[in-house]
Structure formats: C-alpha cells, structure tokens
PDB file of C-alpha atoms in Angstrom:
ATOM      1  CA  LYS A 174      17.467-114.730  56.609  1.00  0.00           C
ATOM      2  CA  PRO A 175      15.839-113.142  54.045  1.00  0.00           C
ATOM      3  CA  ARG A 176      18.549-112.787  50.793  1.00  0.00           C
ATOM      4  CA  ASP A 177      20.204-109.853  49.705  1.00  0.00           C
ATOM      5  CA  SER A 178      19.427-108.487  46.158  1.00  0.00           C
ATOM      6  CA  PHE A 179      16.543-110.554  44.104  1.00  0.00           C
ATOM      7  CA  GLU A 180      16.721-111.802  40.944  1.00  0.00           C
ATOM      8  CA  GLY A 181      15.022-109.430  38.004  1.00  0.00           C
ATOM      9  CA  HIS A 182      13.493-105.985  37.369  1.00  0.00           C
ATOM     10  CA  ILE A 183      12.237-104.220  40.958  1.00  0.00           C
ATOM     11  CA  GLY A 184       9.813-100.641  39.633  1.00  0.00           C
ATOM     12  CA  ILE A 185       6.948 -99.879  37.448  1.00  0.00           C
ATOM     13  CA  ARG A 186       7.378-101.972  34.242  1.00  0.00           C
ATOM     14  CA  THR A 187       4.220-103.472  32.280  1.00  0.00           C
ATOM     15  CA  LEU A 188       1.942-105.794  33.547  1.00  0.00           C
ATOM     16  CA  GLU A 189       2.387-109.740  33.042  1.00  0.00           C
ATOM     17  CA  GLN A 190      -1.292-111.014  32.177  1.00  0.00           C
ATOM     18  CA  GLY A 191      -1.248-113.691  35.403  1.00  0.00           C
ATOM     19  CA  ILE A 192       1.030-111.269  37.385  1.00  0.00           C
ATOM     20  CA  VAL A 193      -2.331-109.707  39.325  1.00  0.00           C
ATOM     21  CA  GLY A 194      -4.110-112.844  38.761  1.00  0.00           C
ATOM     22  CA  PHE A 195      -5.958-110.320  35.416  1.00  0.00           C
ATOM     23  CA  ASP A 196      -5.866-109.611  32.173  1.00  0.00           C
ATOM     24  CA  PRO A 197      -5.512-105.539  32.083  1.00  0.00           C
ATOM     25  CA  GLN A 198      -6.367-105.317  28.101  1.00  0.00           C
ATOM     26  CA  THR A 199      -9.634-107.528  29.396  1.00  0.00           C
ATOM     27  CA  ALA A 200     -10.444-105.676  32.681  1.00  0.00           C
ATOM     28  CA  LEU A 201     -12.164-103.185  33.029  1.00  0.00           C
ATOM     29  CA  ARG A 202     -16.444-103.607  34.032  1.00  0.00           C
ATOM     30  CA  LYS A 203     -17.910-100.475  31.889  1.00  0.00           C
ATOM     31  CA  THR A 204     -21.579 -99.196  33.429  1.00  0.00           C
ATOM     32  CA  ASP A 205     -23.478-101.670  31.723  1.00  0.00           C
ATOM     33  CA  GLY A 206     -22.115-104.844  33.094  1.00  0.00           C
ATOM     34  CA  SER A 207     -19.803-105.428  29.656  1.00  0.00           C
ATOM     35  CA  THR A 208     -15.776-105.465  30.377  1.00  0.00           C
ATOM     36  CA  GLY A 209     -12.964-103.243  27.813  1.00  0.00           C
ATOM     37  CA  PRO A 210      -9.554-103.183  28.187  1.00  0.00           C
ATOM     38  CA  LEU A 211      -8.198-100.891  31.539  1.00  0.00           C
ATOM     39  CA  PRO A 212      -6.103 -98.233  30.238  1.00  0.00           C
ATOM     40  CA  VAL A 213      -3.290 -98.967  32.714  1.00  0.00           C
ATOM     41  CA  THR A 214      -1.780-101.937  32.358  1.00  0.00           C
ATOM     42  CA  PHE A 215       1.975-101.050  33.974  1.00  0.00           C
ATOM     43  CA  ALA A 216       2.695-100.922  38.243  1.00  0.00           C
ATOM     44  CA  GLY A 217       5.431-101.064  40.658  1.00  0.00           C
ATOM     45  CA  GLN A 218       5.825-104.293  40.717  1.00  0.00           C
ATOM     46  CA  LEU A 219       8.748-107.101  42.938  1.00  0.00           C
ATOM     47  CA  PRO A 220       9.921-108.754  40.712  1.00  0.00           C
ATOM     48  CA  THR A 221       8.641-111.623  37.887  1.00  0.00           C
ATOM     49  CA  GLY A 222       8.260-115.114  39.382  1.00  0.00           C
ATOM     50  CA  PHE A 223       9.045-113.445  43.448  1.00  0.00           C
ATOM     51  CA  ASP A 224       7.917-115.886  45.809  1.00  0.00           C
ATOM     52  CA  LEU A 225       8.374-114.725  49.392  1.00  0.00           C
ATOM     53  CA  LYS A 226       8.373-117.699  50.689  1.00  0.00           C
ATOM     54  CA  GLU A 227      10.284-119.710  49.097  1.00  0.00           C
ATOM     55  CA  VAL A 228      12.825-116.433  49.572  1.00  0.00           C
ATOM     56  CA  ALA A 229      11.990-116.024  53.513  1.00  0.00           C
ATOM     57  CA  GLY A 230      11.833-120.146  53.569  1.00  0.00           C
ATOM     58  CA  PHE A 231       8.829-119.530  55.334  1.00  0.00           C
ATOM     59  CA  ARG A 232       6.866-122.861  56.035  1.00  0.00           C
ATOM     60  CA  GLY A 233       4.330-124.080  57.507  1.00  0.00           C
ATOM     61  CA  PRO A 234      -0.035-124.535  58.394  1.00  0.00           C
ATOM     62  CA  ARG A 235       1.209-119.669  58.884  1.00  0.00           C
ATOM     63  CA  PHE A 236       2.620-118.930  56.180  1.00  0.00           C
ATOM     64  CA  LYS A 237      -0.106-120.920  54.201  1.00  0.00           C
ATOM     65  CA  SER A 238      -2.564-118.306  54.769  1.00  0.00           C
ATOM     66  CA  MET A 239      -1.123-115.193  55.083  1.00  0.00           C
ATOM     67  CA  GLY A 240      -1.335-112.032  52.813  1.00  0.00           C
ATOM     68  CA  ARG A 241       0.968-111.659  50.539  1.00  0.00           C
ATOM     69  CA  VAL A 242       1.476-108.074  53.156  1.00  0.00           C
ATOM     70  CA  SER A 243       1.350-110.156  55.513  1.00  0.00           C
ATOM     71  CA  LEU A 244       4.460-111.880  54.292  1.00  0.00           C
ATOM     72  CA  MET A 245       5.470-108.871  53.182  1.00  0.00           C
ATOM     73  CA  ALA A 246       6.104-106.895  56.962  1.00  0.00           C
ATOM     74  CA  VAL A 247       7.030-110.016  57.881  1.00  0.00           C
ATOM     75  CA  PHE A 248      10.265-110.116  55.557  1.00  0.00           C
ATOM     76  CA  GLY A 249      10.712-106.752  55.795  1.00  0.00           C
ATOM     77  CA  ALA A 250      11.636-107.060  60.078  1.00  0.00           C
ATOM     78  CA  LEU A 251      13.651-109.648  58.892  1.00  0.00           C
ATOM     79  CA  GLN A 252      15.184-107.900  56.707  1.00  0.00           C
ATOM     80  CA  ALA A 253      15.628-105.403  59.283  1.00  0.00           C
ATOM     81  CA  ILE A 254      16.735-107.875  61.645  1.00  0.00           C
ATOM     82  CA  SER A 255      19.931-109.247  59.487  1.00  0.00           C
ATOM     83  CA  GLU A 256      21.474-105.405  59.316  1.00  0.00           C
ATOM     84  CA  LEU A 257      21.386-105.143  63.466  1.00  0.00           C
ATOM     85  CA  GLY A 258      25.071-105.994  63.524  1.00  0.00           C
ATOM     86  CA  MET A 259      24.363-108.729  65.825  1.00  0.00           C
ATOM     87  CA  THR A 260      21.761-112.034  65.884  1.00  0.00           C
ATOM     88  CA  TRP A 261      18.575-111.565  67.548  1.00  0.00           C
ATOM     89  CA  ASP A 262      19.203-113.472  69.788  1.00  0.00           C
ATOM     90  CA  GLU A 263      21.987-111.633  71.034  1.00  0.00           C
ATOM     91  CA  PHE A 264      19.202-109.393  70.591  1.00  0.00           C
ATOM     92  CA  LEU A 265      16.880-110.350  72.908  1.00  0.00           C
ATOM     93  CA  GLN A 266      19.459-110.611  75.627  1.00  0.00           C
ATOM     94  CA  ARG A 267      20.661-106.753  75.593  1.00  0.00           C
ATOM     95  CA  VAL A 268      17.167-105.557  75.176  1.00  0.00           C
ATOM     96  CA  SER A 269      14.144-107.612  76.337  1.00  0.00           C
ATOM     97  CA  PRO A 270      11.027-108.100  74.374  1.00  0.00           C
ATOM     98  CA  GLN A 271       8.363-106.783  76.392  1.00  0.00           C
ATOM     99  CA  MET A 272      10.976-102.965  75.872  1.00  0.00           C
ATOM    100  CA  ILE A 273      10.070-103.576  72.121  1.00  0.00           C
ATOM    101  CA  GLY A 274       7.566-102.878  70.609  1.00  0.00           C
ATOM    102  CA  THR A 275       6.059-103.227  67.032  1.00  0.00           C
ATOM    103  CA  TYR A 276       4.280-100.382  64.858  1.00  0.00           C
ATOM    104  CA  VAL A 277       3.378-102.249  61.474  1.00  0.00           C
ATOM    105  CA  SER A 278      -0.664-101.160  59.178  1.00  0.00           C
ATOM    106  CA  SER A 279      -0.909-101.240  55.327  1.00  0.00           C
ATOM    107  CA  GLY A 280      -2.885 -98.277  54.431  1.00  0.00           C
ATOM    108  CA  VAL A 281      -5.627-100.976  53.185  1.00  0.00           C
ATOM    109  CA  GLY A 282      -5.257-104.614  53.850  1.00  0.00           C
ATOM    110  CA  ALA A 283      -5.294-107.112  52.162  1.00  0.00           C
ATOM    111  CA  PHE A 284      -6.474-106.096  49.119  1.00  0.00           C
ATOM    112  CA  ASP A 285      -6.573-110.080  47.332  1.00  0.00           C
ATOM    113  CA  ARG A 286      -7.796-111.033  50.606  1.00  0.00           C
ATOM    114  CA  ILE A 287     -10.811-108.612  50.504  1.00  0.00           C
ATOM    115  CA  GLU A 288     -11.059-110.077  47.539  1.00  0.00           C
ATOM    116  CA  GLU A 289     -11.116-113.661  48.394  1.00  0.00           C
ATOM    117  CA  LEU A 290     -13.660-112.868  50.873  1.00  0.00           C
ATOM    118  CA  VAL A 291     -15.787-110.949  49.327  1.00  0.00           C
ATOM    119  CA  LEU A 292     -15.828-113.815  45.636  1.00  0.00           C
ATOM    120  CA  GLY A 293     -16.457-116.216  48.449  1.00  0.00           C
ATOM    121  CA  SER A 294     -19.100-114.315  49.672  1.00  0.00           C
ATOM    122  CA  HIS A 295     -21.443-113.850  46.996  1.00  0.00           C
ATOM    123  CA  VAL A 296     -19.780-115.869  44.251  1.00  0.00           C
ATOM    124  CA  ASN A 297     -18.810-119.622  45.188  1.00  0.00           C
ATOM    125  CA  GLY A 298     -19.887-119.677  48.757  1.00  0.00           C
ATOM    126  CA  ARG A 299     -16.390-120.762  49.938  1.00  0.00           C
ATOM    127  CA  VAL A 300     -14.595-118.826  52.614  1.00  0.00           C
ATOM    128  CA  THR A 301     -11.326-119.807  54.260  1.00  0.00           C
ATOM    129  CA  PRO A 302     -10.976-119.064  58.118  1.00  0.00           C
ATOM    130  CA  SER A 303      -8.485-117.341  58.639  1.00  0.00           C
ATOM    131  CA  VAL A 304      -9.658-114.911  55.621  1.00  0.00           C
ATOM    132  CA  LEU A 305     -11.413-112.801  57.203  1.00  0.00           C
ATOM    133  CA  ALA A 306      -8.283-111.331  60.184  1.00  0.00           C
ATOM    134  CA  GLU A 307      -5.535-111.382  57.460  1.00  0.00           C
ATOM    135  CA  ALA A 308      -7.736-108.727  55.389  1.00  0.00           C
ATOM    136  CA  LEU A 309      -7.349-106.127  58.579  1.00  0.00           C
ATOM    137  CA  PRO A 310      -4.461-103.891  58.461  1.00  0.00           C
ATOM    138  CA  ASP A 311      -3.374-105.430  62.050  1.00  0.00           C
ATOM    139  CA  THR A 312      -3.045-108.223  61.124  1.00  0.00           C
ATOM    140  CA  ALA A 313       0.808-107.223  59.231  1.00  0.00           C
ATOM    141  CA  GLY A 314       2.039-105.915  62.582  1.00  0.00           C
ATOM    142  CA  GLY A 315       0.534-109.050  64.383  1.00  0.00           C
ATOM    143  CA  HIS A 316       2.473-111.355  62.905  1.00  0.00           C
ATOM    144  CA  VAL A 317       5.221-110.038  63.530  1.00  0.00           C
ATOM    145  CA  GLY A 318       5.211-109.542  66.708  1.00  0.00           C
ATOM    146  CA  MET A 319       3.505-113.335  67.860  1.00  0.00           C
ATOM    147  CA  ILE A 320       7.006-114.967  65.392  1.00  0.00           C
ATOM    148  CA  LEU A 321       9.712-112.882  66.360  1.00  0.00           C
ATOM    149  CA  GLY A 322       8.125-113.087  70.525  1.00  0.00           C
ATOM    150  CA  LEU A 323       7.809-109.517  70.618  1.00  0.00           C
ATOM    151  CA  GLU A 324       5.881-108.525  74.143  1.00  0.00           C
ATOM    152  CA  GLY A 325       5.773-104.547  73.959  1.00  0.00           C
ATOM    153  CA  VAL A 326       3.042-101.831  72.233  1.00  0.00           C
ATOM    154  CA  ASN A 327       1.326-103.751  69.084  1.00  0.00           C
ATOM    155  CA  SER A 328      -0.087-100.022  67.157  1.00  0.00           C
ATOM    156  CA  SER A 329      -1.236-100.360  63.326  1.00  0.00           C
ATOM    157  CA  PRO A 330      -2.130 -96.849  62.445  1.00  0.00           C
ATOM    158  CA  VAL A 331      -4.208 -96.391  59.608  1.00  0.00           C
ATOM    159  CA  GLY A 332      -4.034 -93.050  57.503  1.00  0.00           C
ATOM    160  CA  ALA A 333      -4.610 -94.366  53.857  1.00  0.00           C
ATOM    161  CA  CYS A 334      -1.062 -93.608  51.982  1.00  0.00           C
ATOM    162  CA  ALA A 335       0.569 -91.858  55.386  1.00  0.00           C
ATOM    163  CA  THR A 336      -0.128 -95.763  57.142  1.00  0.00           C
ATOM    164  CA  GLY A 337       4.060 -95.807  56.638  1.00  0.00           C
ATOM    165  CA  GLY A 338       4.792 -91.958  58.218  1.00  0.00           C
ATOM    166  CA  LEU A 339       2.724 -92.593  61.055  1.00  0.00           C
ATOM    167  CA  SER A 340       3.959 -95.937  62.456  1.00  0.00           C
ATOM    168  CA  LEU A 341       7.011 -94.175  62.338  1.00  0.00           C
ATOM    169  CA  TYR A 342       6.038 -91.838  63.841  1.00  0.00           C
ATOM    170  CA  ASP A 343       4.157 -93.687  67.004  1.00  0.00           C
ATOM    171  CA  ALA A 344       7.851 -95.495  67.260  1.00  0.00           C
ATOM    172  CA  PHE A 345       9.325 -92.514  67.812  1.00  0.00           C
ATOM    173  CA  HIS A 346       7.585 -90.494  69.979  1.00  0.00           C
ATOM    174  CA  ALA A 347       7.434 -94.663  71.650  1.00  0.00           C
ATOM    175  CA  ILE A 348      11.046 -94.762  72.100  1.00  0.00           C
ATOM    176  CA  ARG A 349      11.698 -90.985  72.956  1.00  0.00           C
ATOM    177  CA  THR A 350       9.380 -91.045  76.331  1.00  0.00           C
ATOM    178  CA  GLY A 351      11.059 -94.529  77.003  1.00  0.00           C
ATOM    179  CA  ARG A 352       7.844 -96.964  76.693  1.00  0.00           C
ATOM    180  CA  GLN A 353       9.787 -99.101  74.337  1.00  0.00           C
ATOM    181  CA  LEU A 354      13.769 -99.085  73.611  1.00  0.00           C
ATOM    182  CA  ALA A 355      12.809-100.378  70.198  1.00  0.00           C
ATOM    183  CA  ALA A 356      10.275-100.997  67.826  1.00  0.00           C
ATOM    184  CA  PHE A 357       9.923-101.824  64.210  1.00  0.00           C
ATOM    185  CA  ALA A 358       7.845 -99.358  61.841  1.00  0.00           C
ATOM    186  CA  GLY A 359       6.311 -99.383  58.953  1.00  0.00           C
ATOM    187  CA  GLY A 360       4.125 -99.709  56.366  1.00  0.00           C
ATOM    188  CA  TYR A 361       3.067-102.187  53.807  1.00  0.00           C
ATOM    189  CA  ASP A 362       0.536-102.636  50.905  1.00  0.00           C
ATOM    190  CA  ALA A 363      -0.343-104.640  47.980  1.00  0.00           C
ATOM    191  CA  GLY A 364      -2.453-103.059  45.591  1.00  0.00           C
ATOM    192  CA  LEU A 365      -1.894-105.418  42.767  1.00  0.00           C
ATOM    193  CA  THR A 366      -5.529-106.654  42.374  1.00  0.00           C
ATOM    194  CA  LEU A 367      -8.188-106.291  40.006  1.00  0.00           C
ATOM    195  CA  SER A 368     -10.463-104.638  42.699  1.00  0.00           C
ATOM    196  CA  SER A 369      -7.550-102.082  43.959  1.00  0.00           C
ATOM    197  CA  PHE A 370      -7.243-101.368  39.343  1.00  0.00           C
ATOM    198  CA  ARG A 371     -10.928-100.269  38.960  1.00  0.00           C
ATOM    199  CA  GLY A 372     -11.829 -98.533  42.269  1.00  0.00           C
ATOM    200  CA  PHE A 373      -8.370 -95.994  41.323  1.00  0.00           C
ATOM    201  CA  HIS A 374      -9.728 -96.063  38.121  1.00  0.00           C
ATOM    202  CA  ALA A 375     -13.175 -94.735  38.706  1.00  0.00           C
ATOM    203  CA  ALA A 376     -11.427 -92.082  41.395  1.00  0.00           C
ATOM    204  CA  THR A 377      -9.964 -90.807  38.434  1.00  0.00           C
ATOM    205  CA  ALA A 378      -6.366 -91.287  40.241  1.00  0.00           C
ATOM    206  CA  LEU A 379      -4.106 -92.972  38.112  1.00  0.00           C
ATOM    207  CA  VAL A 380      -2.136 -91.829  35.325  1.00  0.00           C
ATOM    208  CA  GLU A 381      -3.058 -94.099  31.907  1.00  0.00           C
ATOM    209  CA  ASP A 382      -1.471 -95.338  29.095  1.00  0.00           C
ATOM    210  CA  ALA A 383      -2.593 -92.445  27.124  1.00  0.00           C
ATOM    211  CA  ASP A 384      -1.376 -90.331  29.294  1.00  0.00           C
ATOM    212  CA  LEU A 385       2.683 -91.943  28.688  1.00  0.00           C
ATOM    213  CA  VAL A 386       2.064 -92.213  25.025  1.00  0.00           C
ATOM    214  CA  LYS A 387       0.948 -88.287  25.085  1.00  0.00           C
ATOM    215  CA  LEU A 388       4.048 -87.231  26.610  1.00  0.00           C
ATOM    216  CA  GLY A 389       6.093 -89.604  25.315  1.00  0.00           C
ATOM    217  CA  LEU A 390       7.380 -91.915  28.683  1.00  0.00           C
ATOM    218  CA  ARG A 391       8.001 -95.181  29.270  1.00  0.00           C
ATOM    219  CA  PRO A 392       6.520 -96.781  32.507  1.00  0.00           C
ATOM    220  CA  ASP A 393       9.595 -96.162  34.841  1.00  0.00           C
ATOM    221  CA  GLN A 394       8.758 -92.912  34.256  1.00  0.00           C
ATOM    222  CA  ALA A 395       5.054 -92.606  35.216  1.00  0.00           C
ATOM    223  CA  SER A 396       5.548 -91.507  39.052  1.00  0.00           C
ATOM    224  CA  ARG A 397       5.826 -87.888  38.633  1.00  0.00           C
ATOM    225  CA  PRO A 398       4.244 -86.203  41.735  1.00  0.00           C
ATOM    226  CA  PHE A 399       6.563 -83.662  41.773  1.00  0.00           C
ATOM    227  CA  ASP A 400       5.754 -83.040  37.727  1.00  0.00           C
ATOM    228  CA  ARG A 401       3.620 -80.041  36.278  1.00  0.00           C
ATOM    229  CA  THR A 402       2.452 -83.752  33.676  1.00  0.00           C
ATOM    230  CA  ARG A 403       1.818 -85.639  36.466  1.00  0.00           C
ATOM    231  CA  SER A 404      -1.848 -87.283  36.216  1.00  0.00           C
ATOM    232  CA  GLY A 405      -2.240 -89.628  39.202  1.00  0.00           C
ATOM    233  CA  PHE A 406      -0.466 -92.258  40.799  1.00  0.00           C
ATOM    234  CA  VAL A 407       0.756 -96.275  39.925  1.00  0.00           C
ATOM    235  CA  VAL A 408      -0.415 -98.492  41.845  1.00  0.00           C
ATOM    236  CA  GLY A 409       1.909-100.440  43.211  1.00  0.00           C
ATOM    237  CA  GLU A 410       2.947-102.967  46.579  1.00  0.00           C
ATOM    238  CA  GLY A 411       6.156-103.550  48.724  1.00  0.00           C
ATOM    239  CA  GLY A 412       6.827-101.188  52.357  1.00  0.00           C
ATOM    240  CA  GLY A 413       9.448-101.366  54.164  1.00  0.00           C
TER     241      GLY A 413
END
C-alpha cells in the first residue's frame, strides 16, 4: 500500500544536477555542435530522492525494467485502490474483472526509455529487450491491467497534453453505456530528460529563467497559464 504522504517538496523548483541525468548549465546543444547553458533550470518534480520502487514496495524483474511512466501509473492505481473503502479482493467479489476497464495512457510515452533506445542504437550499440515496449504510450496501461488482473477494455487514448482528459472521457462513456462497471482512468508523463527539455526549448514553448527574473517571480510561480504575463509552460512529471 502506498504511503499517504511523502517527505520533501512536491512542485516546481530548481533542478538539481543529477535529477534528470544532466547538468542544466551545460545541456543545450547549439546548431554548431557546441554546448551552452540551458536557459531553463527548474521543473515540476517529485520529491528529491523519491524512488517509486522503494515507496511502493515494487519487487521483481517486471518492475526492474519498467520506465518511469509505467511505475507512476501502477503507483497511481494502487493509490486509487487504497481509497476504495474496502480491500481489492472485496471489490473483486462485487465487480467481475471482466467489467473493470483500464483507460491509462501517456501523452508521449516513456522519455527515459526513448532516450535509452536512441542512445543504445547509435552510441553504444546495446539495447535491452524491454526498452522498445516500455517506450510506447500504451505500455503503462498494460502494466496496470496485468498487475491487477483486469480483463475489461484496455484502451490508451493519446492526445498530447489532453491525454488524461481523453482517458477520463472514454472511461466515463464506457461506464455510462454499461460496457464497464468500473475503470481505472488517467494520464501520466515523465518529461524530466534532456531530450524533452531540448525539444520543448527548440519549440520556444518553455518559461525560461530570464522570464522569471524580469517579472521578479520564483520558480514555483512559473506556471501561470491564465496570466497575461505567461510566457510558456513548465516541464514536469506526474499524473493521476
């Protein structure tokens, strides 16, 4: 059973070297091949040192090969079960696994496994057997369904930043029409990787350090989508 609370600060804060596997001060690759400082040094993060495998008690080869998105999805499903008001076995006595759907997806997939696949293919020539499957957007929902023994519809709609909303929409209509009696629904992403920061920065989509300095704001005030001074979004990780 997942813990109800976590030590550490959850939210947007300054990146610490090593959290995402790179130093933000030397992470930006320029068009001439040289590197320079990444103009974004903050992100929405889980607490420093947060280890999903340790917190949730995940053990065994299945969890060892999981990408961060899949781990978060399974963790989220376990949290939902902990709030049922009954044990999982008691719930299954009332609702058949065939009538419990899984509508869990990721807007991109597992960034960490995508990077591993690319680096393994082009740099060191080593690719682990599970890396391709773990990189796909629908793998997280597959893990949730298999681990919980669900036999209902397993669907993973993908709609970029709207993926979580689409998952809820599909689950709602499946229950409303009687196709399912219950469902796990949600969206997860883990974008704290170098490729994510580089890609969104190239698209000029991110709030940068200079924007905060200009407005006298702290990193935890960077995400302000409905403010007239907004200048982009903040990369993060999480879901629900």
